[in-house]
Short mmCIF file of C-alpha atoms and ligand atoms in Angstrom, two decimals:
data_model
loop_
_atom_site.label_atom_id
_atom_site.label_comp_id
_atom_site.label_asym_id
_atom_site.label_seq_id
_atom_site.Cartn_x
_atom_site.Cartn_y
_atom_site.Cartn_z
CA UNK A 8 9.24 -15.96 -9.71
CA UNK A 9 5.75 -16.77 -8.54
CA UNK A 10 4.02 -14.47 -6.18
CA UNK A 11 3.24 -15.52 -2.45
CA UNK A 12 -0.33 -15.55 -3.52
CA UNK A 13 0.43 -18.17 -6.02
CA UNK A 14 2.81 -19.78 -3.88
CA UNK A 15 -0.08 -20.25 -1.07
CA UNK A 16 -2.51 -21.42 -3.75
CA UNK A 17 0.11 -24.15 -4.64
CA UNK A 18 0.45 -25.15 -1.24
CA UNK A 19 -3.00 -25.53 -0.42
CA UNK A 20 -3.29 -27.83 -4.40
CA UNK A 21 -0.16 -29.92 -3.30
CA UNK A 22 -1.72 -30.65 0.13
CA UNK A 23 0.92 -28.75 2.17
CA UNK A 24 1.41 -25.65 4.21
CA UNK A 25 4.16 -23.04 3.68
CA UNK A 26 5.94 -22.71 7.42
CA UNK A 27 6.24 -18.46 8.54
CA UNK A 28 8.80 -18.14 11.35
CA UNK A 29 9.61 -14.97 13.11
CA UNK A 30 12.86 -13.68 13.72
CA UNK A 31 14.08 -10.84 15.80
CA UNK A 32 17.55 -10.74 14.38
CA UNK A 33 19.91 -11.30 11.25
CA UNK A 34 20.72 -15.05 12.90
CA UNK A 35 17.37 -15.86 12.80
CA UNK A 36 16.76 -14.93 9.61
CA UNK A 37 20.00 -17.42 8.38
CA UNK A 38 19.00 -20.00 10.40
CA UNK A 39 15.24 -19.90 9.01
CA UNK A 40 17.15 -19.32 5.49
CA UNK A 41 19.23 -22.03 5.60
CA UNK A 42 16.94 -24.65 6.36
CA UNK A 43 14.42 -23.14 3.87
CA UNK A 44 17.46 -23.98 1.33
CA UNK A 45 18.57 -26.95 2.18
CA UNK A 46 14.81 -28.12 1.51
CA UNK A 47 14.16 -25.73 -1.59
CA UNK A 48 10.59 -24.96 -0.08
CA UNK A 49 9.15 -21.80 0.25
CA UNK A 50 9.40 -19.94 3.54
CA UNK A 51 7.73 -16.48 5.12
CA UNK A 52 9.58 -14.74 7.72
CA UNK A 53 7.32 -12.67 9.93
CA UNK A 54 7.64 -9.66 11.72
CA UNK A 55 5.24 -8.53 14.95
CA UNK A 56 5.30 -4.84 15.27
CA UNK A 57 7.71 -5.39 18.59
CA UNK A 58 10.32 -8.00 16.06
CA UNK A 59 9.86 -5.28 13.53
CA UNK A 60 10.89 -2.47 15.31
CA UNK A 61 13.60 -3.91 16.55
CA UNK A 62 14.80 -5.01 13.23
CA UNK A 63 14.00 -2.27 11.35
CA UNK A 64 11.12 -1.87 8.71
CA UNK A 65 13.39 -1.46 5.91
CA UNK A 66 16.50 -3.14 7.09
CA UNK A 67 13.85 -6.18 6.86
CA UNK A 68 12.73 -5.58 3.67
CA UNK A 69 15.65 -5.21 1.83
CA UNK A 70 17.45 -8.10 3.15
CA UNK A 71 14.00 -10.14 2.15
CA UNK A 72 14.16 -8.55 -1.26
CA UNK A 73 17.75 -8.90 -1.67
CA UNK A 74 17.36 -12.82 -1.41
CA UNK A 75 14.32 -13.36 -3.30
CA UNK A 76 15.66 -11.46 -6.38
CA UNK A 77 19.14 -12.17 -6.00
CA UNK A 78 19.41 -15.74 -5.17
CA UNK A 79 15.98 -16.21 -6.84
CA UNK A 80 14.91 -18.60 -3.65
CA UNK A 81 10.92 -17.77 -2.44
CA UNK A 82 11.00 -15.91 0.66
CA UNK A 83 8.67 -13.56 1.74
CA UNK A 84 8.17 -11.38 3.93
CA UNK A 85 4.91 -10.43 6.74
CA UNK A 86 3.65 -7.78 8.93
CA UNK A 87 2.59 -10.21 11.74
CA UNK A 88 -0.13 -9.39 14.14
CA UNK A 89 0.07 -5.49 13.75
CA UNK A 90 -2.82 -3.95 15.38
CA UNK A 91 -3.74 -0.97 13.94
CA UNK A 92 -4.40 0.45 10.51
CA UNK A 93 -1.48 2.96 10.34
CA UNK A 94 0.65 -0.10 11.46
CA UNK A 95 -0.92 -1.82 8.68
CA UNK A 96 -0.75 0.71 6.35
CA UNK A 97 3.36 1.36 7.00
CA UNK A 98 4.23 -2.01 6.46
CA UNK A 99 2.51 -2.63 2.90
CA UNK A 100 4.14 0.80 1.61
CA UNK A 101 7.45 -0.22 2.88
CA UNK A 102 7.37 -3.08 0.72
CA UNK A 103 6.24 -6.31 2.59
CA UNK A 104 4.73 -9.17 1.08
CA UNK A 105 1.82 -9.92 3.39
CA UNK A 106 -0.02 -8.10 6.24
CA UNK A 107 -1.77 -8.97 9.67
CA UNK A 108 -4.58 -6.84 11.05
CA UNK A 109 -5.22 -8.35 14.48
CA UNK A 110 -8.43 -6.92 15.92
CA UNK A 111 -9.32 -9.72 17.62
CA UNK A 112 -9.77 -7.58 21.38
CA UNK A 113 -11.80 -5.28 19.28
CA UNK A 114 -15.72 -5.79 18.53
CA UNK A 115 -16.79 -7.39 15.77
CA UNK A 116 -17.90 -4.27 14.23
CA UNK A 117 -14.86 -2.32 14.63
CA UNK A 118 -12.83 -5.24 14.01
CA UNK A 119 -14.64 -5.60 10.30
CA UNK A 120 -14.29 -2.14 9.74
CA UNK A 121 -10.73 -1.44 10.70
CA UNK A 122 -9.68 -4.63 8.43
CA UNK A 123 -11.97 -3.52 5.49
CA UNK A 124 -10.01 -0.24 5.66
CA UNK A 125 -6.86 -2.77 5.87
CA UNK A 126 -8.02 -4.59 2.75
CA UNK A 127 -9.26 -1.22 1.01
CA UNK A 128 -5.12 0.14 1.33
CA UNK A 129 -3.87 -2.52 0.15
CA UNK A 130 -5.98 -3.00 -3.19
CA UNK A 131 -5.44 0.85 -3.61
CA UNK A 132 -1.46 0.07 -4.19
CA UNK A 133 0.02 -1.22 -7.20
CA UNK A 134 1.45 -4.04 -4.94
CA UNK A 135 0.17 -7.65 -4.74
CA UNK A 136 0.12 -7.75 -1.03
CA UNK A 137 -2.21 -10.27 1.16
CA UNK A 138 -3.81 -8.94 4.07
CA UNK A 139 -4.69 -11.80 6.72
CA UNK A 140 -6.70 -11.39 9.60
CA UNK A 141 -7.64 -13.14 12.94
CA UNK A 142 -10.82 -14.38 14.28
CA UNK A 143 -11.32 -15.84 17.63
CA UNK A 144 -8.76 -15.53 20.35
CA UNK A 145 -5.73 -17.55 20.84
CA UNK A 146 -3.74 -15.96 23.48
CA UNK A 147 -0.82 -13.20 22.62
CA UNK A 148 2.56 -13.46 22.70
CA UNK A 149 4.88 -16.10 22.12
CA UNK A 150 6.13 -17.02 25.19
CA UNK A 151 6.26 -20.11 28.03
CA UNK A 152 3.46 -20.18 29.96
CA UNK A 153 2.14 -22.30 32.65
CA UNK A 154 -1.47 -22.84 31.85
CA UNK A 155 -3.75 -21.57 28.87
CA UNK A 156 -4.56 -18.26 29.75
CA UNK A 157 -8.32 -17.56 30.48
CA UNK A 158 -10.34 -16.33 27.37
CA UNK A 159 -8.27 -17.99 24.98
CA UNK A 160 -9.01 -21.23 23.39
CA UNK A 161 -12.29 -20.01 22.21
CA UNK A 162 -12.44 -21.35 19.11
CA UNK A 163 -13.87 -20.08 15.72
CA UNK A 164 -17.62 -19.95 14.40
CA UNK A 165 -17.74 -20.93 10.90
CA UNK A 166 -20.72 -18.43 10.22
CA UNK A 167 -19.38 -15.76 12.13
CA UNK A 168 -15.81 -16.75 10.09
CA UNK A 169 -18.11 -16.27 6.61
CA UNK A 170 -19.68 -13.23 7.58
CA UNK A 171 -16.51 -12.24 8.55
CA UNK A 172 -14.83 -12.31 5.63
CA UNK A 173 -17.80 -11.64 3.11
CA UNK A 174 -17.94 -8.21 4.97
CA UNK A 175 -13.85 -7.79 4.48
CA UNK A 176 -12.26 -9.08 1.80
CA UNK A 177 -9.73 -10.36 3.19
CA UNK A 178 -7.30 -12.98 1.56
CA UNK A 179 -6.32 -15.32 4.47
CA UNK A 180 -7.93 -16.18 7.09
CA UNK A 181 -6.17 -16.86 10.68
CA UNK A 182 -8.94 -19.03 12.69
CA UNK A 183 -8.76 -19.97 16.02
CA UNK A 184 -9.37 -23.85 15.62
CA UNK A 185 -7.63 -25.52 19.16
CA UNK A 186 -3.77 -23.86 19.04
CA UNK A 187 -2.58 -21.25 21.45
CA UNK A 188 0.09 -18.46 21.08
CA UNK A 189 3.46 -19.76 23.13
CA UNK A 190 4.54 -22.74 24.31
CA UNK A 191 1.98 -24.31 27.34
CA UNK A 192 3.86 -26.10 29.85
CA UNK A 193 0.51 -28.41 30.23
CA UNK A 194 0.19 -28.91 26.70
CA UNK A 195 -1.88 -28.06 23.94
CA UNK A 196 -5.42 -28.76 23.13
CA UNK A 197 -5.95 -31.04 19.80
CA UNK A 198 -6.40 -28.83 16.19
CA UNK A 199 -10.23 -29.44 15.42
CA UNK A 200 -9.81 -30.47 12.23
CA UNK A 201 -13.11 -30.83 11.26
CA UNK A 202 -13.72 -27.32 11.88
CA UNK A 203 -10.77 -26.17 9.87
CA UNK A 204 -12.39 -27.99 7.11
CA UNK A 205 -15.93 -26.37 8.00
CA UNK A 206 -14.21 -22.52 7.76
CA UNK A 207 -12.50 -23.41 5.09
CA UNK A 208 -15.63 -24.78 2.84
CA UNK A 209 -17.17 -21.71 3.85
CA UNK A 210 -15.25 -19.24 4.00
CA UNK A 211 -13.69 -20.04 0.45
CA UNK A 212 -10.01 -18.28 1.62
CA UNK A 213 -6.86 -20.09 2.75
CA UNK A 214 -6.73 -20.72 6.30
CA UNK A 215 -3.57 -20.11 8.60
CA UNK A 216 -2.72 -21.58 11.90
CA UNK A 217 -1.26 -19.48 14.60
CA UNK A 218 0.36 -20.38 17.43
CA UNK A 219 1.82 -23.49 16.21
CA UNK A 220 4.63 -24.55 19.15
CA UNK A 221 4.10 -27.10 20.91
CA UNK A 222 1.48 -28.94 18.74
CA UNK A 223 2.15 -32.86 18.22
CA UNK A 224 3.17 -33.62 14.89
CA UNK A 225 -0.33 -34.93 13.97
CA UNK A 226 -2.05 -31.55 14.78
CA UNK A 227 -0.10 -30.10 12.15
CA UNK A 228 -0.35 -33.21 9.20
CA UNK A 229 -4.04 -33.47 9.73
CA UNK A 230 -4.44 -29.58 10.03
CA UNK A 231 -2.69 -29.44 6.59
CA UNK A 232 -4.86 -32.12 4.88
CA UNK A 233 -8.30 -30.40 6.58
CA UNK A 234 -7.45 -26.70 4.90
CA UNK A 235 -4.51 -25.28 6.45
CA UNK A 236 -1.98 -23.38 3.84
CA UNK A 237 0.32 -21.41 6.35
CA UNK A 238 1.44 -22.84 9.22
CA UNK A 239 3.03 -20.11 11.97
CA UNK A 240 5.91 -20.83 14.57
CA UNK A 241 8.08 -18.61 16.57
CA UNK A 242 8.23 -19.59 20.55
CA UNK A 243 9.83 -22.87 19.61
CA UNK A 244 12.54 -20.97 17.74
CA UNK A 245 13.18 -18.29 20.48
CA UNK A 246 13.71 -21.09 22.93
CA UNK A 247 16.09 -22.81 20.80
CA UNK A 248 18.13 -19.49 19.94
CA UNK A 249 17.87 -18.41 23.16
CA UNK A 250 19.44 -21.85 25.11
CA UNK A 251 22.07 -22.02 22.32
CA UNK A 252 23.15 -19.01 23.27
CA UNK A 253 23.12 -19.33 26.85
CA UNK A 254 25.02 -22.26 26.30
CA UNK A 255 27.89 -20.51 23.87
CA UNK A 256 28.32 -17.90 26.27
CA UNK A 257 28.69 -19.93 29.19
CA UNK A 258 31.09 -22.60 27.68
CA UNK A 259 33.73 -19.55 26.00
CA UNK A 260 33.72 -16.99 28.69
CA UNK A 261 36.34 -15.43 26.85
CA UNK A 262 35.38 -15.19 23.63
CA UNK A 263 34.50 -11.41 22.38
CA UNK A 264 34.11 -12.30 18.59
CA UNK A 265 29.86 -11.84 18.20
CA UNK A 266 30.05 -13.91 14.87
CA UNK A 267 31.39 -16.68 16.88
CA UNK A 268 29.32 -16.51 20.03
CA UNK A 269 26.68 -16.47 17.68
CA UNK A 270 27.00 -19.39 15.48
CA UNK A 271 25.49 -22.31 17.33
CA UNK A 272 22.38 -19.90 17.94
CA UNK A 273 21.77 -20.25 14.25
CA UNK A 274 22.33 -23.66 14.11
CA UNK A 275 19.23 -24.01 16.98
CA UNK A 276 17.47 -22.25 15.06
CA UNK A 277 18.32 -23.97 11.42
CA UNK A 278 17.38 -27.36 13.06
CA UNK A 279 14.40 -26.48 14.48
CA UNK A 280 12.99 -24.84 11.26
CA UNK A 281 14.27 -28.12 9.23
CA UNK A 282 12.25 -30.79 11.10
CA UNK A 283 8.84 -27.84 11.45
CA UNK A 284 9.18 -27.57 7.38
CA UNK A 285 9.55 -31.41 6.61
CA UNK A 286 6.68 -31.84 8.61
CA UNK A 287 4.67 -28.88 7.09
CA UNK A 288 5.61 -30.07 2.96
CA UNK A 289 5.38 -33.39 3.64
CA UNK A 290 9.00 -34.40 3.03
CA UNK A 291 11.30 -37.34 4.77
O1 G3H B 320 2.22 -15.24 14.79
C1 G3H B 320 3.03 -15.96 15.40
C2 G3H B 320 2.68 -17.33 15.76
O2 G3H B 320 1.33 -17.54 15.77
C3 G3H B 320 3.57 -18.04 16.69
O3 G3H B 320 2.96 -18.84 17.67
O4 G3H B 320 4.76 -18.74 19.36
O5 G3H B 320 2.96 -20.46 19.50
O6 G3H B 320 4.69 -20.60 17.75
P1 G3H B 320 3.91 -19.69 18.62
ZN1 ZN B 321 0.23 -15.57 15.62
#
């Protein structure tokens, strides 16, 4: 099977974007699964160090592994927005596929250094592991919220992006180009495409957009065709999971059976995925 590095590269020659979705349980991970299937696209799942310590570092990995190499499907797995290098440094020797420093409340400096150490690990290793990192500020956490929160939005300068990575290494770049991390009741600014396709020329690395719920549909298509190669979602997913469940419980107080309460929490979740990957590879 192809590597994700060659999988990304594929994307980014076919004119689409792989879709990375985050899951905080073993549902998620079938619903993202299923609809990954059902497409026969590639899919990342990502873990932020919260989601991956709830999950379980290795618990993750093998059930990743397990499905790539047994059922020979591409699905991969990343260290999402981990924010230190021991983080970092735990996640590529457990075995993951990809890893995010996120430095972006440090200074430049220290933000170049600590990823340069970041990039230095993972080179060190026999393993083929990307290491991504962020630039500009778009908000944390993916949540609701009522307004963009102040300081984020601020988007990306394309020399600051090439000095950035000329001084790193790294292999993706995660640019903050109009999105914001969570779902804004007032609505999301426009993707600037033109500056995705400026960081992109100049940078020379695939790009990856963060903080993707809640974008219109044409955000993401002309994101894709101006340089993006991973597209990230997660808020959109939790919502979904998290009213299908609401809803299960409510409508069978009496049922005990967890597989059963369960099951239309995947299904959110499955559907969801299904229309974001469509979108994202360009298929009806
Ligand atoms: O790394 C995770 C993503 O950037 C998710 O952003 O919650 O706005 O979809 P989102
Ligand atoms: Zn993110």
């Amino acid at each position: 099977m192809k590597t994700l590095r060659e999988y990304v590269k594929e994307a980014e020659e076919k004119g689409v974007a792989i879709g990375h979705f985050n899951i905080s349980n073993l549902e998620g991970l079938h619903g993202i699964y299923n609809a990954a299937k059902k497409l026969n696209v590639p899919v990342i799942i990502g873990l932020s160090e919260g989601e991956e310590d709830f999950v379980g570092k290795s618990e993750a990995v093998g059930m990743i592994k397990e499905l790539r190499e047994k059922e020979n499907f591409p699905i991969f797995l990343n260290a999402d927005h981990h924010y230190s290098f021991d983080r970092v440094k735990a996640s590529i020797d457990a075995g993951f596929d990809a890893v995010i420093f996120d430095g972006v409340n440090l200074s430049f400096e220290e933000n170049v250094k600590i990823t340069k150490q970041c990039v230095d690990y993972a080179k060190s290793t026999d393993k083929d592991v990307l290491v991504e990192a962020e630039l500009g500020y778009i908000g944390s956490g993916s949540n609701i919220k009522e307004t963009i929160p102040e300081g984020a939005g601020i988007k990306t300068k394309p020399e600051e992006a090439q000095k950035y990575v000329e001084m790193t290494g790294i292999d993706m770049l995660a640019p903050s180009v109009g999105s914001i991390h969570g779902l804004i009741k007032s609505g999301k600014p426009h993707i600037d495409c033109e500056l995705v396709a400026e960081i992109r020329k100049v940078t020379g690395i695939p790009l990856v957009l963060h903080g993707g719920s809640g974008l219109r549909d044409e955000d993401f298509t002309n994101g894709i065709k101006a340089g993006i190669s991973i597209v990230h979602i997660n808020t959109e997913i939790r919502l979904a999971y998290d009213e299908a469940l609401k809803k299960s419980l409510a409508e069978n107080p009496n049922e005990v059976a967890p597989y059963k309460i369960l099951q239309p929490a995947v299904e959110a979740v499955e559907k969801v995925v299904e229309e974001r990957l469509k979108l994202f590879n360009n298929l009806k």
